[in-house]
PDB file of C-alpha atoms in Angstrom:
ATOM      1  CA  UNK A   1     109.094 132.328 107.232  1.00 38.00           C
ATOM      2  CA  UNK A   2     111.432 130.894 104.634  1.00 44.00           C
ATOM      3  CA  UNK A   3     111.294 127.259 103.704  1.00 49.00           C
ATOM      4  CA  UNK A   4     113.709 125.304 105.851  1.00 57.00           C
ATOM      5  CA  UNK A   5     113.557 127.578 108.948  1.00 80.00           C
ATOM      6  CA  UNK A   6     113.298 125.584 112.073  1.00 81.00           C
ATOM      7  CA  UNK A   7     111.188 126.371 115.125  1.00 89.00           C
ATOM      8  CA  UNK A   8     111.196 124.922 118.658  1.00 93.00           C
ATOM      9  CA  UNK A   9     107.750 123.522 119.368  1.00 94.00           C
ATOM     10  CA  UNK A  10     106.134 121.545 122.179  1.00 95.00           C
ATOM     11  CA  UNK A  11     103.740 118.665 121.742  1.00 95.00           C
ATOM     12  CA  UNK A  12     101.574 117.602 124.675  1.00 96.00           C
ATOM     13  CA  UNK A  13     100.221 114.270 123.548  1.00 96.00           C
ATOM     14  CA  UNK A  14      97.737 111.963 125.307  1.00 96.00           C
ATOM     15  CA  UNK A  15      96.730 108.639 123.749  1.00 97.00           C
ATOM     16  CA  UNK A  16      94.168 106.148 125.029  1.00 97.00           C
ATOM     17  CA  UNK A  17      94.175 102.620 123.681  1.00 97.00           C
ATOM     18  CA  UNK A  18      90.619 101.550 122.856  1.00 97.00           C
ATOM     19  CA  UNK A  19      91.769  98.285 121.241  1.00 96.00           C
ATOM     20  CA  UNK A  20      91.585  94.754 122.676  1.00 96.00           C
ATOM     21  CA  UNK A  21      95.337  94.380 122.465  1.00 96.00           C
ATOM     22  CA  UNK A  22      98.425  96.464 123.300  1.00 96.00           C
ATOM     23  CA  UNK A  23      99.828  99.188 121.049  1.00 96.00           C
ATOM     24  CA  UNK A  24     103.071 101.101 120.922  1.00 95.00           C
ATOM     25  CA  UNK A  25     102.984 104.879 120.380  1.00 95.00           C
ATOM     26  CA  UNK A  26     106.085 106.545 119.158  1.00 93.00           C
ATOM     27  CA  UNK A  27     107.004 110.219 118.633  1.00 92.00           C
ATOM     28  CA  UNK A  28     109.270 111.052 115.702  1.00 93.00           C
ATOM     29  CA  UNK A  29     109.576 113.395 112.770  1.00 91.00           C
ATOM     30  CA  UNK A  30     108.610 112.832 109.166  1.00 90.00           C
ATOM     31  CA  UNK A  31     112.250 113.422 107.977  1.00 88.00           C
ATOM     32  CA  UNK A  32     115.525 112.143 109.468  1.00 83.00           C
ATOM     33  CA  UNK A  33     117.935 114.877 110.651  1.00 81.00           C
ATOM     34  CA  UNK A  34     120.409 116.074 107.966  1.00 79.00           C
ATOM     35  CA  UNK A  35     123.281 115.518 110.349  1.00 80.00           C
ATOM     36  CA  UNK A  36     122.206 112.064 111.486  1.00 76.00           C
ATOM     37  CA  UNK A  37     121.837 113.178 115.119  1.00 81.00           C
ATOM     38  CA  UNK A  38     118.336 112.746 116.539  1.00 82.00           C
ATOM     39  CA  UNK A  39     117.064 115.077 119.251  1.00 85.00           C
ATOM     40  CA  UNK A  40     116.354 113.456 122.607  1.00 82.00           C
ATOM     41  CA  UNK A  41     113.060 111.602 122.461  1.00 81.00           C
ATOM     42  CA  UNK A  42     112.646 111.797 118.643  1.00 87.00           C
ATOM     43  CA  UNK A  43     114.548 108.760 117.333  1.00 84.00           C
ATOM     44  CA  UNK A  44     112.309 106.464 115.300  1.00 87.00           C
ATOM     45  CA  UNK A  45     112.289 102.657 115.890  1.00 88.00           C
ATOM     46  CA  UNK A  46     114.123 101.975 112.587  1.00 84.00           C
ATOM     47  CA  UNK A  47     117.090 104.125 113.767  1.00 82.00           C
ATOM     48  CA  UNK A  48     117.099 102.610 117.205  1.00 77.00           C
ATOM     49  CA  UNK A  49     117.166  99.112 115.690  1.00 74.00           C
ATOM     50  CA  UNK A  50     120.427  99.687 113.769  1.00 71.00           C
ATOM     51  CA  UNK A  51     122.470 100.248 116.949  1.00 61.00           C
ATOM     52  CA  UNK A  52     122.554 104.033 116.895  1.00 50.00           C
ATOM     53  CA  UNK A  53     121.181 104.294 120.439  1.00 48.00           C
ATOM     54  CA  UNK A  54     123.803 105.445 122.937  1.00 50.00           C
ATOM     55  CA  UNK A  55     123.536 105.289 126.706  1.00 47.00           C
ATOM     56  CA  UNK A  56     122.114 108.812 127.015  1.00 44.00           C
ATOM     57  CA  UNK A  57     119.535 108.376 124.235  1.00 47.00           C
ATOM     58  CA  UNK A  58     115.825 108.642 125.160  1.00 51.00           C
ATOM     59  CA  UNK A  59     113.537 106.727 122.921  1.00 56.00           C
ATOM     60  CA  UNK A  60     110.189 108.113 121.844  1.00 65.00           C
ATOM     61  CA  UNK A  61     108.168 104.894 122.119  1.00 84.00           C
ATOM     62  CA  UNK A  62     106.015 103.418 124.830  1.00 91.00           C
ATOM     63  CA  UNK A  63     103.650 100.412 125.005  1.00 92.00           C
ATOM     64  CA  UNK A  64     100.042 101.076 125.982  1.00 96.00           C
ATOM     65  CA  UNK A  65      97.833  98.309 127.231  1.00 96.00           C
ATOM     66  CA  UNK A  66      94.088  98.071 126.361  1.00 97.00           C
ATOM     67  CA  UNK A  67      92.103 100.667 128.143  1.00 96.00           C
ATOM     68  CA  UNK A  68      95.205 102.479 129.321  1.00 97.00           C
ATOM     69  CA  UNK A  69      96.407 105.969 128.547  1.00 97.00           C
ATOM     70  CA  UNK A  70      99.886 107.261 127.779  1.00 95.00           C
ATOM     71  CA  UNK A  71     101.040 110.895 128.026  1.00 95.00           C
ATOM     72  CA  UNK A  72     104.133 112.648 126.711  1.00 91.00           C
ATOM     73  CA  UNK A  73     105.229 116.302 126.594  1.00 92.00           C
ATOM     74  CA  UNK A  74     107.985 116.548 124.035  1.00 91.00           C
ATOM     75  CA  UNK A  75     109.847 119.606 122.739  1.00 93.00           C
ATOM     76  CA  UNK A  76     111.766 119.550 119.525  1.00 91.00           C
ATOM     77  CA  UNK A  77     113.117 121.635 116.644  1.00 91.00           C
ATOM     78  CA  UNK A  78     110.997 121.130 113.617  1.00 91.00           C
ATOM     79  CA  UNK A  79     112.347 122.374 110.247  1.00 88.00           C
ATOM     80  CA  UNK A  80     109.961 124.316 108.038  1.00 87.00           C
ATOM     81  CA  UNK A  81     109.739 121.364 105.599  1.00 89.00           C
ATOM     82  CA  UNK A  82     109.202 118.735 108.332  1.00 92.00           C
ATOM     83  CA  UNK A  83     106.445 117.730 110.710  1.00 95.00           C
ATOM     84  CA  UNK A  84     106.154 115.942 114.079  1.00 95.00           C
ATOM     85  CA  UNK A  85     104.529 112.542 113.715  1.00 96.00           C
ATOM     86  CA  UNK A  86     102.907 110.276 116.260  1.00 96.00           C
ATOM     87  CA  UNK A  87     103.253 106.682 115.076  1.00 95.00           C
ATOM     88  CA  UNK A  88     100.900 104.033 116.455  1.00 97.00           C
ATOM     89  CA  UNK A  89     101.756 100.318 116.028  1.00 96.00           C
ATOM     90  CA  UNK A  90      99.527  97.405 116.839  1.00 95.00           C
ATOM     91  CA  UNK A  91     102.595  95.630 118.172  1.00 93.00           C
ATOM     92  CA  UNK A  92     104.939  95.900 121.197  1.00 90.00           C
ATOM     93  CA  UNK A  93     107.969  93.753 120.013  1.00 88.00           C
ATOM     94  CA  UNK A  94     110.587  95.852 118.211  1.00 86.00           C
ATOM     95  CA  UNK A  95     110.859  93.304 115.393  1.00 87.00           C
ATOM     96  CA  UNK A  96     107.071  93.271 114.923  1.00 91.00           C
ATOM     97  CA  UNK A  97     107.076  97.138 114.932  1.00 91.00           C
ATOM     98  CA  UNK A  98     109.783  97.230 112.251  1.00 90.00           C
ATOM     99  CA  UNK A  99     107.772  94.867 110.066  1.00 92.00           C
ATOM    100  CA  UNK A 100     104.826  97.388 109.972  1.00 94.00           C
ATOM    101  CA  UNK A 101     105.582  99.825 107.158  1.00 93.00           C
ATOM    102  CA  UNK A 102     103.765 103.093 106.434  1.00 92.00           C
ATOM    103  CA  UNK A 103     100.377 102.269 105.062  1.00 92.00           C
ATOM    104  CA  UNK A 104      99.943  98.991 106.988  1.00 95.00           C
ATOM    105  CA  UNK A 105      96.529  98.597 108.545  1.00 95.00           C
ATOM    106  CA  UNK A 106      98.314  97.950 111.855  1.00 96.00           C
ATOM    107  CA  UNK A 107     100.325 101.218 111.717  1.00 96.00           C
ATOM    108  CA  UNK A 108      99.047 104.734 111.926  1.00 97.00           C
ATOM    109  CA  UNK A 109     101.102 107.843 111.246  1.00 96.00           C
ATOM    110  CA  UNK A 110      99.467 110.973 112.652  1.00 97.00           C
ATOM    111  CA  UNK A 111     100.995 114.390 111.744  1.00 97.00           C
ATOM    112  CA  UNK A 112     100.848 116.645 114.791  1.00 96.00           C
ATOM    113  CA  UNK A 113     100.426 120.358 115.290  1.00 95.00           C
ATOM    114  CA  UNK A 114     102.224 121.952 118.212  1.00 96.00           C
ATOM    115  CA  UNK A 115     100.207 122.032 121.420  1.00 96.00           C
ATOM    116  CA  UNK A 116      97.676 119.621 122.878  1.00 97.00           C
ATOM    117  CA  UNK A 117      96.625 116.318 121.202  1.00 96.00           C
ATOM    118  CA  UNK A 118      94.203 114.080 123.061  1.00 97.00           C
ATOM    119  CA  UNK A 119      93.098 111.017 121.024  1.00 97.00           C
ATOM    120  CA  UNK A 120      91.748 107.482 121.322  1.00 97.00           C
ATOM    121  CA  UNK A 121      93.115 104.734 119.119  1.00 97.00           C
ATOM    122  CA  UNK A 122      90.422 102.466 117.630  1.00 96.00           C
ATOM    123  CA  UNK A 123      89.972 100.230 114.676  1.00 94.00           C
ATOM    124  CA  UNK A 124      87.713 101.236 111.797  1.00 94.00           C
ATOM    125  CA  UNK A 125      87.250  99.163 108.607  1.00 93.00           C
ATOM    126  CA  UNK A 126      90.109  96.855 109.613  1.00 92.00           C
ATOM    127  CA  UNK A 127      92.626  99.649 110.090  1.00 94.00           C
ATOM    128  CA  UNK A 128      93.898 101.601 113.081  1.00 96.00           C
ATOM    129  CA  UNK A 129      92.250 104.971 113.445  1.00 95.00           C
ATOM    130  CA  UNK A 130      92.441 107.968 115.704  1.00 95.00           C
ATOM    131  CA  UNK A 131      89.428 109.808 117.074  1.00 94.00           C
ATOM    132  CA  UNK A 132      89.115 112.686 119.537  1.00 91.00           C
ATOM    133  CA  UNK A 133      89.310 111.423 123.084  1.00 91.00           C
ATOM    134  CA  UNK A 134      85.910 110.228 124.297  1.00 80.00           C
ATOM    135  CA  UNK A 135      84.393 109.958 120.860  1.00 79.00           C
ATOM    136  CA  UNK A 136      85.045 106.192 120.736  1.00 60.00           C
ATOM    137  CA  UNK A 137      82.952 105.526 123.841  1.00 58.00           C
ATOM    138  CA  UNK A 138      84.096 103.789 127.045  1.00 55.00           C
TER     139      UNK A 138
END
């Protein structure tokens, strides 16, 4: 496959919050679309915050309370030089989410392979971490 070729892929993602406070999980892609038009369910919070959300837009973020589980099945076109990313924020307010840049201990960016992903979100060494579901204990 040549670099830049795009494929349609499905991501079946389940996330359990093992922290003491709520988190927000958000599906997006590593790169913004070249034409500026996000696929349904893939718009990142920074794009949603600048008023590019129309009435038919579906956002890719959801708040997950402690001990709760969120599930999404998202299909998207991923370019050969791009990757689907599950972002996890230790925040639920959009302004607080936007303040958490890549590399922050309260933000986790998880590259995803197509297919099933089932993880728990924990905190290790002061930073958010993902572990296979059930590995973090009850």
